Amino acid sequence: MEDKAVKQQKRLLEQEHLLPYTIEAHNQSFHVMIYTKLGKISGITVLNEDKSLANRETAEEVVLKLQRYNFYFEYLSKRSDVVKERDSVVAERIEQTQLILNDGELFDENMQPIVDKLSLALEVYKQQQHKMDIYQEDISLLNEKIKEQGQIQPEDWKSAEDLSILFMSAAYAQTIYLEATRKNRQKLAKWVHEHQKQLPTEKRKALLKLVSLLSDTSAGLIFDQIISLLPLLEKGLLIDHDEDLPKRAQEFNKEYEALCRFYKPKLEKMIKLIRN
């Protein structure tokens, strides 16, 4: 039955991927077949437990639930594609080099406030990255659990929701602090270039090492890639960008949690993909 249903729905040059778990609707479990072409989803077929085609109404309900689960980790998936785990490596390197910014006698009165803001942003980046690494591991364990049991159970939906809120909150705080101090990184590099000959040897080496790390070809590149995903973090939310950073982060946490708890997928963008 499966081969017949799949072959009837499959089109030229497509590949089919049966999800390793079922989705429940009307107290029954349904399989989902995803068709892809050139790496993009080109169709979706929902199958009954016996692998025959489900009716159209049921298929739409199952696809809505699949959309909801994918929504929880949409940002994480996109970030993984863009950053490719280099964010964690950068956090470790920052921890090794940021101490020099805490030297209260090194910078002049004009530069010190700039350095203080940059130092705070790097600390926020590092701390939030450590949190996200933990959350990402928990998400991986959840997905593995779902795969092993072959279905998404009621408690898994709650876990996915909670993990999404935690991960997104950490990512947002990290992102807005990086965005707010982009110019500070450039100002630090300029200051070090202009004053390096006047600095003690060890402090000059430490600063040059940090400036090199924060350059546009190293951590700065990763930061900019993370900042570029800010619209995805704020998607569907009304955030006041004029608020100070702590209040803006709190506002995001409140708004995103409400969106996540009551999220209702829209079938319109998926309707053409359903082949039942």
PDB file of C-alpha atoms in Angstrom:
ATOM      1  CA  MET A   1       0.000   0.000   0.000  1.00  0.00           C
ATOM      2  CA  GLU A   2       2.801   2.405   0.853  1.00  0.00           C
ATOM      3  CA  ASP A   3       4.676   1.921  -2.425  1.00  0.00           C
ATOM      4  CA  LYS A   4       1.504   2.387  -4.456  1.00  0.00           C
ATOM      5  CA  ALA A   5       0.442   5.547  -2.597  1.00  0.00           C
ATOM      6  CA  VAL A   6       3.931   7.015  -2.746  1.00  0.00           C
ATOM      7  CA  LYS A   7       4.410   6.233  -6.432  1.00  0.00           C
ATOM      8  CA  GLN A   8       1.058   7.759  -7.285  1.00  0.00           C
ATOM      9  CA  GLN A   9       2.000  11.007  -5.564  1.00  0.00           C
ATOM     10  CA  LYS A  10       5.672  11.232  -6.532  1.00  0.00           C
ATOM     11  CA  ARG A  11       6.570  13.412  -9.496  1.00  0.00           C
ATOM     12  CA  LEU A  12       9.495  13.591 -11.879  1.00  0.00           C
ATOM     13  CA  LEU A  13      12.936  14.132 -10.265  1.00  0.00           C
ATOM     14  CA  GLU A  14      11.484  14.196  -6.751  1.00  0.00           C
ATOM     15  CA  GLN A  15      12.814  12.377  -3.713  1.00  0.00           C
ATOM     16  CA  GLU A  16      10.521  11.135  -0.955  1.00  0.00           C
ATOM     17  CA  HIS A  17      11.236  11.282   2.780  1.00  0.00           C
ATOM     18  CA  LEU A  18       8.974   9.511   5.273  1.00  0.00           C
ATOM     19  CA  LEU A  19       9.112  11.320   8.620  1.00  0.00           C
ATOM     20  CA  PRO A  20      10.477   8.996  11.339  1.00  0.00           C
ATOM     21  CA  TYR A  21       7.477   9.744  13.568  1.00  0.00           C
ATOM     22  CA  THR A  22       3.698   9.881  13.255  1.00  0.00           C
ATOM     23  CA  ILE A  23       1.342  12.744  14.087  1.00  0.00           C
ATOM     24  CA  GLU A  24      -1.949  12.150  15.885  1.00  0.00           C
ATOM     25  CA  ALA A  25      -5.328  13.428  14.699  1.00  0.00           C
ATOM     26  CA  HIS A  26      -8.835  12.161  15.503  1.00  0.00           C
ATOM     27  CA  ASN A  27      -7.264   9.671  17.973  1.00  0.00           C
ATOM     28  CA  GLN A  28      -5.321   8.012  15.157  1.00  0.00           C
ATOM     29  CA  SER A  29      -1.698   8.159  14.064  1.00  0.00           C
ATOM     30  CA  PHE A  30      -0.738   9.353  10.603  1.00  0.00           C
ATOM     31  CA  HIS A  31       2.482   9.131   8.617  1.00  0.00           C
ATOM     32  CA  VAL A  32       3.786  12.111   6.651  1.00  0.00           C
ATOM     33  CA  MET A  33       5.656  11.778   3.357  1.00  0.00           C
ATOM     34  CA  ILE A  34       7.662  14.816   2.277  1.00  0.00           C
ATOM     35  CA  TYR A  35       8.619  15.207  -1.388  1.00  0.00           C
ATOM     36  CA  THR A  36      11.597  17.370  -2.305  1.00  0.00           C
ATOM     37  CA  LYS A  37      13.008  18.662  -5.553  1.00  0.00           C
ATOM     38  CA  LEU A  38      16.379  20.421  -5.759  1.00  0.00           C
ATOM     39  CA  GLY A  39      16.496  20.562  -1.964  1.00  0.00           C
ATOM     40  CA  LYS A  40      13.113  22.273  -1.519  1.00  0.00           C
ATOM     41  CA  ILE A  41       9.808  20.826  -0.357  1.00  0.00           C
ATOM     42  CA  SER A  42       7.646  20.262  -3.419  1.00  0.00           C
ATOM     43  CA  GLY A  43       4.812  18.204  -1.917  1.00  0.00           C
ATOM     44  CA  ILE A  44       3.350  16.543   1.183  1.00  0.00           C
ATOM     45  CA  THR A  45       1.252  13.391   1.437  1.00  0.00           C
ATOM     46  CA  VAL A  46      -0.433  12.216   4.650  1.00  0.00           C
ATOM     47  CA  LEU A  47      -0.907   8.451   5.027  1.00  0.00           C
ATOM     48  CA  ASN A  48      -3.106   6.360   7.283  1.00  0.00           C
ATOM     49  CA  GLU A  49      -1.562   3.772   9.615  1.00  0.00           C
ATOM     50  CA  ASP A  50      -1.884   1.163   6.849  1.00  0.00           C
ATOM     51  CA  LYS A  51      -0.010   3.585   4.511  1.00  0.00           C
ATOM     52  CA  SER A  52      -3.081   4.321   2.379  1.00  0.00           C
ATOM     53  CA  LEU A  53      -3.935   7.944   1.579  1.00  0.00           C
ATOM     54  CA  ALA A  54      -5.731   9.862   4.332  1.00  0.00           C
ATOM     55  CA  ASN A  55      -8.700  12.009   3.387  1.00  0.00           C
ATOM     56  CA  ARG A  56      -8.109  15.674   2.550  1.00  0.00           C
ATOM     57  CA  GLU A  57      -9.576  17.118   5.762  1.00  0.00           C
ATOM     58  CA  THR A  58      -7.402  14.907   7.941  1.00  0.00           C
ATOM     59  CA  ALA A  59      -4.347  15.660   5.826  1.00  0.00           C
ATOM     60  CA  GLU A  60      -4.827  19.384   6.373  1.00  0.00           C
ATOM     61  CA  GLU A  61      -5.140  18.913  10.135  1.00  0.00           C
ATOM     62  CA  VAL A  62      -1.965  16.825  10.260  1.00  0.00           C
ATOM     63  CA  VAL A  63      -0.027  19.359   8.170  1.00  0.00           C
ATOM     64  CA  LEU A  64      -1.130  22.163  10.513  1.00  0.00           C
ATOM     65  CA  LYS A  65       0.286  20.214  13.472  1.00  0.00           C
ATOM     66  CA  LEU A  66       3.515  19.587  11.565  1.00  0.00           C
ATOM     67  CA  GLN A  67       3.748  23.320  10.847  1.00  0.00           C
ATOM     68  CA  ARG A  68       3.314  24.055  14.541  1.00  0.00           C
ATOM     69  CA  TYR A  69       6.179  21.759  15.527  1.00  0.00           C
ATOM     70  CA  ASN A  70       8.426  23.203  12.826  1.00  0.00           C
ATOM     71  CA  PHE A  71       7.555  26.733  13.994  1.00  0.00           C
ATOM     72  CA  TYR A  72       9.061  26.050  17.422  1.00  0.00           C
ATOM     73  CA  PHE A  73      12.514  25.509  15.927  1.00  0.00           C
ATOM     74  CA  GLU A  74      12.376  27.545  12.710  1.00  0.00           C
ATOM     75  CA  TYR A  75      14.916  30.088  13.963  1.00  0.00           C
ATOM     76  CA  LEU A  76      17.252  27.406  15.328  1.00  0.00           C
ATOM     77  CA  SER A  77      17.197  25.585  11.999  1.00  0.00           C
ATOM     78  CA  LYS A  78      17.977  28.741  10.047  1.00  0.00           C
ATOM     79  CA  ARG A  79      20.684  29.789  12.484  1.00  0.00           C
ATOM     80  CA  SER A  80      22.333  26.371  12.262  1.00  0.00           C
ATOM     81  CA  ASP A  81      22.411  26.686   8.468  1.00  0.00           C
ATOM     82  CA  VAL A  82      23.962  30.159   8.618  1.00  0.00           C
ATOM     83  CA  VAL A  83      26.315  29.996  11.607  1.00  0.00           C
ATOM     84  CA  LYS A  84      27.166  26.264  11.574  1.00  0.00           C
ATOM     85  CA  GLU A  85      28.083  26.011  15.295  1.00  0.00           C
ATOM     86  CA  ARG A  86      30.845  28.623  15.001  1.00  0.00           C
ATOM     87  CA  ASP A  87      28.956  30.715  17.576  1.00  0.00           C
ATOM     88  CA  SER A  88      29.966  28.277  20.321  1.00  0.00           C
ATOM     89  CA  VAL A  89      33.620  28.341  19.248  1.00  0.00           C
ATOM     90  CA  VAL A  90      33.586  32.145  19.291  1.00  0.00           C
ATOM     91  CA  ALA A  91      32.129  32.155  22.822  1.00  0.00           C
ATOM     92  CA  GLU A  92      35.058  30.040  24.030  1.00  0.00           C
ATOM     93  CA  ARG A  93      37.589  32.337  22.339  1.00  0.00           C
ATOM     94  CA  ILE A  94      35.944  35.428  23.832  1.00  0.00           C
ATOM     95  CA  GLU A  95      36.270  33.920  27.288  1.00  0.00           C
ATOM     96  CA  GLN A  96      39.999  33.573  26.706  1.00  0.00           C
ATOM     97  CA  THR A  97      40.565  37.155  25.512  1.00  0.00           C
ATOM     98  CA  GLN A  98      38.000  39.519  27.082  1.00  0.00           C
ATOM     99  CA  LEU A  99      39.779  40.086  30.417  1.00  0.00           C
ATOM    100  CA  ILE A 100      41.832  42.968  28.989  1.00  0.00           C
ATOM    101  CA  LEU A 101      38.655  45.068  28.621  1.00  0.00           C
ATOM    102  CA  ASN A 102      38.294  45.120  32.411  1.00  0.00           C
ATOM    103  CA  ASP A 103      41.556  47.037  32.878  1.00  0.00           C
ATOM    104  CA  GLY A 104      40.199  50.240  34.395  1.00  0.00           C
ATOM    105  CA  GLU A 105      43.400  52.242  33.784  1.00  0.00           C
ATOM    106  CA  LEU A 106      44.010  51.370  30.150  1.00  0.00           C
ATOM    107  CA  PHE A 107      41.453  53.500  28.304  1.00  0.00           C
ATOM    108  CA  ASP A 108      40.877  57.266  28.376  1.00  0.00           C
ATOM    109  CA  GLU A 109      37.627  58.875  29.549  1.00  0.00           C
ATOM    110  CA  ASN A 110      36.226  59.069  25.997  1.00  0.00           C
ATOM    111  CA  MET A 111      36.947  55.438  25.199  1.00  0.00           C
ATOM    112  CA  GLN A 112      36.009  53.857  28.539  1.00  0.00           C
ATOM    113  CA  PRO A 113      32.179  54.076  28.092  1.00  0.00           C
ATOM    114  CA  ILE A 114      32.513  52.496  24.632  1.00  0.00           C
ATOM    115  CA  VAL A 115      34.662  49.705  26.049  1.00  0.00           C
ATOM    116  CA  ASP A 116      32.252  49.139  28.943  1.00  0.00           C
ATOM    117  CA  LYS A 117      29.315  48.655  26.565  1.00  0.00           C
ATOM    118  CA  LEU A 118      31.332  46.331  24.356  1.00  0.00           C
ATOM    119  CA  SER A 119      32.527  44.346  27.362  1.00  0.00           C
ATOM    120  CA  LEU A 120      28.926  43.920  28.534  1.00  0.00           C
ATOM    121  CA  ALA A 121      27.796  42.820  25.070  1.00  0.00           C
ATOM    122  CA  LEU A 122      30.546  40.206  24.887  1.00  0.00           C
ATOM    123  CA  GLU A 123      29.609  38.920  28.336  1.00  0.00           C
ATOM    124  CA  VAL A 124      25.943  38.703  27.306  1.00  0.00           C
ATOM    125  CA  TYR A 125      26.965  36.935  24.095  1.00  0.00           C
ATOM    126  CA  LYS A 126      29.037  34.400  25.975  1.00  0.00           C
ATOM    127  CA  GLN A 127      26.479  33.699  28.710  1.00  0.00           C
ATOM    128  CA  GLN A 128      23.540  33.391  26.325  1.00  0.00           C
ATOM    129  CA  GLN A 129      25.557  31.149  24.010  1.00  0.00           C
ATOM    130  CA  HIS A 130      26.285  28.792  26.884  1.00  0.00           C
ATOM    131  CA  LYS A 131      22.532  28.657  27.594  1.00  0.00           C
ATOM    132  CA  MET A 132      21.689  28.038  23.937  1.00  0.00           C
ATOM    133  CA  ASP A 133      24.216  25.224  23.722  1.00  0.00           C
ATOM    134  CA  ILE A 134      22.413  23.501  26.597  1.00  0.00           C
ATOM    135  CA  TYR A 135      18.965  24.149  25.117  1.00  0.00           C
ATOM    136  CA  GLN A 136      20.091  22.912  21.713  1.00  0.00           C
ATOM    137  CA  GLU A 137      21.302  19.679  23.270  1.00  0.00           C
ATOM    138  CA  ASP A 138      17.926  19.295  25.007  1.00  0.00           C
ATOM    139  CA  ILE A 139      16.159  19.900  21.688  1.00  0.00           C
ATOM    140  CA  SER A 140      18.311  17.241  20.026  1.00  0.00           C
ATOM    141  CA  LEU A 141      17.460  14.791  22.817  1.00  0.00           C
ATOM    142  CA  LEU A 142      13.746  15.586  22.408  1.00  0.00           C
ATOM    143  CA  ASN A 143      13.895  14.972  18.656  1.00  0.00           C
ATOM    144  CA  GLU A 144      15.771  11.724  19.252  1.00  0.00           C
ATOM    145  CA  LYS A 145      13.137  10.635  21.796  1.00  0.00           C
ATOM    146  CA  ILE A 146      10.343  11.365  19.303  1.00  0.00           C
ATOM    147  CA  LYS A 147      12.201   9.462  16.604  1.00  0.00           C
ATOM    148  CA  GLU A 148      12.743   6.422  18.856  1.00  0.00           C
ATOM    149  CA  GLN A 149       9.132   6.260  20.042  1.00  0.00           C
ATOM    150  CA  GLY A 150       7.893   6.900  16.500  1.00  0.00           C
ATOM    151  CA  GLN A 151       5.378   9.587  17.422  1.00  0.00           C
ATOM    152  CA  ILE A 152       4.942  13.002  19.019  1.00  0.00           C
ATOM    153  CA  GLN A 153       3.308  12.398  22.378  1.00  0.00           C
ATOM    154  CA  PRO A 154       1.293  15.082  24.268  1.00  0.00           C
ATOM    155  CA  GLU A 155       4.127  15.846  26.674  1.00  0.00           C
ATOM    156  CA  ASP A 156       6.524  16.337  23.734  1.00  0.00           C
ATOM    157  CA  TRP A 157       4.490  19.279  22.460  1.00  0.00           C
ATOM    158  CA  LYS A 158       4.853  20.987  25.852  1.00  0.00           C
ATOM    159  CA  SER A 159       8.596  20.285  25.947  1.00  0.00           C
ATOM    160  CA  ALA A 160       9.058  21.664  22.436  1.00  0.00           C
ATOM    161  CA  GLU A 161       7.122  24.801  23.354  1.00  0.00           C
ATOM    162  CA  ASP A 162       9.143  25.399  26.528  1.00  0.00           C
ATOM    163  CA  LEU A 163      12.481  24.815  24.809  1.00  0.00           C
ATOM    164  CA  SER A 164      11.550  27.138  21.965  1.00  0.00           C
ATOM    165  CA  ILE A 165      10.766  29.945  24.422  1.00  0.00           C
ATOM    166  CA  LEU A 166      14.021  29.440  26.322  1.00  0.00           C
ATOM    167  CA  PHE A 167      16.159  29.260  23.194  1.00  0.00           C
ATOM    168  CA  MET A 168      14.545  32.241  21.486  1.00  0.00           C
ATOM    169  CA  SER A 169      14.796  34.414  24.608  1.00  0.00           C
ATOM    170  CA  ALA A 170      18.518  33.729  24.895  1.00  0.00           C
ATOM    171  CA  ALA A 171      19.066  34.299  21.180  1.00  0.00           C
ATOM    172  CA  TYR A 172      17.213  37.608  21.224  1.00  0.00           C
ATOM    173  CA  ALA A 173      19.175  39.038  24.166  1.00  0.00           C
ATOM    174  CA  GLN A 174      22.404  37.970  22.513  1.00  0.00           C
ATOM    175  CA  THR A 175      21.434  39.473  19.167  1.00  0.00           C
ATOM    176  CA  ILE A 176      20.295  42.918  20.302  1.00  0.00           C
ATOM    177  CA  TYR A 177      23.419  43.463  22.419  1.00  0.00           C
ATOM    178  CA  LEU A 178      25.598  42.519  19.450  1.00  0.00           C
ATOM    179  CA  GLU A 179      23.612  44.826  17.182  1.00  0.00           C
ATOM    180  CA  ALA A 180      23.893  47.750  19.610  1.00  0.00           C
ATOM    181  CA  THR A 181      27.692  47.472  19.864  1.00  0.00           C
ATOM    182  CA  ARG A 182      28.650  46.820  16.247  1.00  0.00           C
ATOM    183  CA  LYS A 183      30.282  50.271  15.988  1.00  0.00           C
ATOM    184  CA  ASN A 184      31.969  49.796  19.357  1.00  0.00           C
ATOM    185  CA  ARG A 185      33.997  46.946  17.883  1.00  0.00           C
ATOM    186  CA  GLN A 186      35.173  49.229  15.093  1.00  0.00           C
ATOM    187  CA  LYS A 187      35.986  52.042  17.519  1.00  0.00           C
ATOM    188  CA  LEU A 188      38.044  49.699  19.685  1.00  0.00           C
ATOM    189  CA  ALA A 189      40.051  48.534  16.672  1.00  0.00           C
ATOM    190  CA  LYS A 190      40.691  52.141  15.622  1.00  0.00           C
ATOM    191  CA  TRP A 191      41.721  53.157  19.152  1.00  0.00           C
ATOM    192  CA  VAL A 192      44.159  50.264  19.504  1.00  0.00           C
ATOM    193  CA  HIS A 193      45.679  51.045  16.098  1.00  0.00           C
ATOM    194  CA  GLU A 194      46.220  54.688  17.098  1.00  0.00           C
ATOM    195  CA  HIS A 195      47.508  54.017  20.634  1.00  0.00           C
ATOM    196  CA  GLN A 196      49.302  50.678  20.428  1.00  0.00           C
ATOM    197  CA  LYS A 197      52.799  52.196  20.489  1.00  0.00           C
ATOM    198  CA  GLN A 198      52.006  53.864  23.811  1.00  0.00           C
ATOM    199  CA  LEU A 199      50.764  50.692  25.484  1.00  0.00           C
ATOM    200  CA  PRO A 200      52.785  48.275  27.636  1.00  0.00           C
ATOM    201  CA  THR A 201      53.890  45.239  25.632  1.00  0.00           C
ATOM    202  CA  GLU A 202      51.698  42.633  27.348  1.00  0.00           C
ATOM    203  CA  LYS A 203      48.581  44.809  27.270  1.00  0.00           C
ATOM    204  CA  ARG A 204      49.189  45.697  23.634  1.00  0.00           C
ATOM    205  CA  LYS A 205      49.446  42.009  22.742  1.00  0.00           C
ATOM    206  CA  ALA A 206      46.244  41.213  24.641  1.00  0.00           C
ATOM    207  CA  LEU A 207      44.341  44.032  22.937  1.00  0.00           C
ATOM    208  CA  LEU A 208      45.624  43.138  19.484  1.00  0.00           C
ATOM    209  CA  LYS A 209      44.564  39.541  20.056  1.00  0.00           C
ATOM    210  CA  LEU A 210      41.050  40.678  21.030  1.00  0.00           C
ATOM    211  CA  VAL A 211      40.817  43.113  18.101  1.00  0.00           C
ATOM    212  CA  SER A 212      41.870  40.334  15.742  1.00  0.00           C
ATOM    213  CA  LEU A 213      39.199  38.063  17.201  1.00  0.00           C
ATOM    214  CA  LEU A 214      36.519  40.748  16.754  1.00  0.00           C
ATOM    215  CA  SER A 215      37.529  41.519  13.169  1.00  0.00           C
ATOM    216  CA  ASP A 216      35.105  41.215  10.238  1.00  0.00           C
ATOM    217  CA  THR A 217      36.771  37.990   9.129  1.00  0.00           C
ATOM    218  CA  SER A 218      36.518  36.259  12.500  1.00  0.00           C
ATOM    219  CA  ALA A 219      34.026  36.699  15.362  1.00  0.00           C
ATOM    220  CA  GLY A 220      32.712  39.905  13.771  1.00  0.00           C
ATOM    221  CA  LEU A 221      31.558  37.873  10.790  1.00  0.00           C
ATOM    222  CA  ILE A 222      29.678  35.461  13.053  1.00  0.00           C
ATOM    223  CA  PHE A 223      28.146  38.375  14.953  1.00  0.00           C
ATOM    224  CA  ASP A 224      26.907  39.962  11.724  1.00  0.00           C
ATOM    225  CA  GLN A 225      25.423  36.656  10.593  1.00  0.00           C
ATOM    226  CA  ILE A 226      23.556  36.376  13.896  1.00  0.00           C
ATOM    227  CA  ILE A 227      22.350  39.991  13.637  1.00  0.00           C
ATOM    228  CA  SER A 228      21.079  39.314  10.101  1.00  0.00           C
ATOM    229  CA  LEU A 229      18.588  36.827  11.590  1.00  0.00           C
ATOM    230  CA  LEU A 230      16.978  39.448  13.849  1.00  0.00           C
ATOM    231  CA  PRO A 231      13.928  39.855  11.547  1.00  0.00           C
ATOM    232  CA  LEU A 232      13.248  36.115  11.929  1.00  0.00           C
ATOM    233  CA  LEU A 233      13.386  36.436  15.733  1.00  0.00           C
ATOM    234  CA  GLU A 234      10.923  39.333  15.678  1.00  0.00           C
ATOM    235  CA  LYS A 235       8.625  37.814  13.057  1.00  0.00           C
ATOM    236  CA  GLY A 236       4.995  38.273  14.093  1.00  0.00           C
ATOM    237  CA  LEU A 237       5.900  40.434  17.110  1.00  0.00           C
ATOM    238  CA  LEU A 238       5.526  44.147  17.843  1.00  0.00           C
ATOM    239  CA  ILE A 239       8.765  45.229  19.536  1.00  0.00           C
ATOM    240  CA  ASP A 240       9.564  48.810  20.571  1.00  0.00           C
ATOM    241  CA  HIS A 241      13.119  49.311  19.325  1.00  0.00           C
ATOM    242  CA  ASP A 242      13.431  52.589  21.241  1.00  0.00           C
ATOM    243  CA  GLU A 243      13.356  50.821  24.611  1.00  0.00           C
ATOM    244  CA  ASP A 244      16.653  50.222  26.385  1.00  0.00           C
ATOM    245  CA  LEU A 245      18.104  46.766  25.835  1.00  0.00           C
ATOM    246  CA  PRO A 246      17.015  45.056  29.098  1.00  0.00           C
ATOM    247  CA  LYS A 247      13.410  46.257  28.662  1.00  0.00           C
ATOM    248  CA  ARG A 248      13.454  45.319  24.985  1.00  0.00           C
ATOM    249  CA  ALA A 249      14.592  41.801  25.895  1.00  0.00           C
ATOM    250  CA  GLN A 250      11.846  41.521  28.533  1.00  0.00           C
ATOM    251  CA  GLU A 251       9.251  42.723  26.027  1.00  0.00           C
ATOM    252  CA  PHE A 252      10.402  40.112  23.525  1.00  0.00           C
ATOM    253  CA  ASN A 253      10.224  37.329  26.108  1.00  0.00           C
ATOM    254  CA  LYS A 254       6.636  38.252  26.980  1.00  0.00           C
ATOM    255  CA  GLU A 255       5.540  38.681  23.349  1.00  0.00           C
ATOM    256  CA  TYR A 256       7.198  35.530  22.050  1.00  0.00           C
ATOM    257  CA  GLU A 257       5.903  33.335  24.869  1.00  0.00           C
ATOM    258  CA  ALA A 258       2.346  34.496  24.138  1.00  0.00           C
ATOM    259  CA  LEU A 259       2.851  33.864  20.413  1.00  0.00           C
ATOM    260  CA  CYS A 260       4.320  30.428  21.066  1.00  0.00           C
ATOM    261  CA  ARG A 261       1.635  29.318  23.533  1.00  0.00           C
ATOM    262  CA  PHE A 262      -1.219  30.308  21.236  1.00  0.00           C
ATOM    263  CA  TYR A 263       0.406  29.890  17.828  1.00  0.00           C
ATOM    264  CA  LYS A 264      -2.004  28.879  15.071  1.00  0.00           C
ATOM    265  CA  PRO A 265      -0.380  27.960  11.752  1.00  0.00           C
ATOM    266  CA  LYS A 266      -1.880  29.241   8.525  1.00  0.00           C
ATOM    267  CA  LEU A 267      -2.712  26.594   5.975  1.00  0.00           C
ATOM    268  CA  GLU A 268      -2.686  28.980   3.001  1.00  0.00           C
ATOM    269  CA  LYS A 269       1.031  28.718   2.250  1.00  0.00           C
ATOM    270  CA  MET A 270       0.967  24.908   2.529  1.00  0.00           C
ATOM    271  CA  ILE A 271      -2.306  24.182   0.778  1.00  0.00           C
ATOM    272  CA  LYS A 272      -0.728  23.795  -2.668  1.00  0.00           C
ATOM    273  CA  LEU A 273       1.783  21.273  -1.336  1.00  0.00           C
ATOM    274  CA  ILE A 274      -0.754  18.832   0.093  1.00  0.00           C
ATOM    275  CA  ARG A 275      -1.418  16.016  -2.409  1.00  0.00           C
ATOM    276  CA  ASN A 276      -4.201  14.073  -0.671  1.00  0.00           C
TER     277      ASN A 276
END
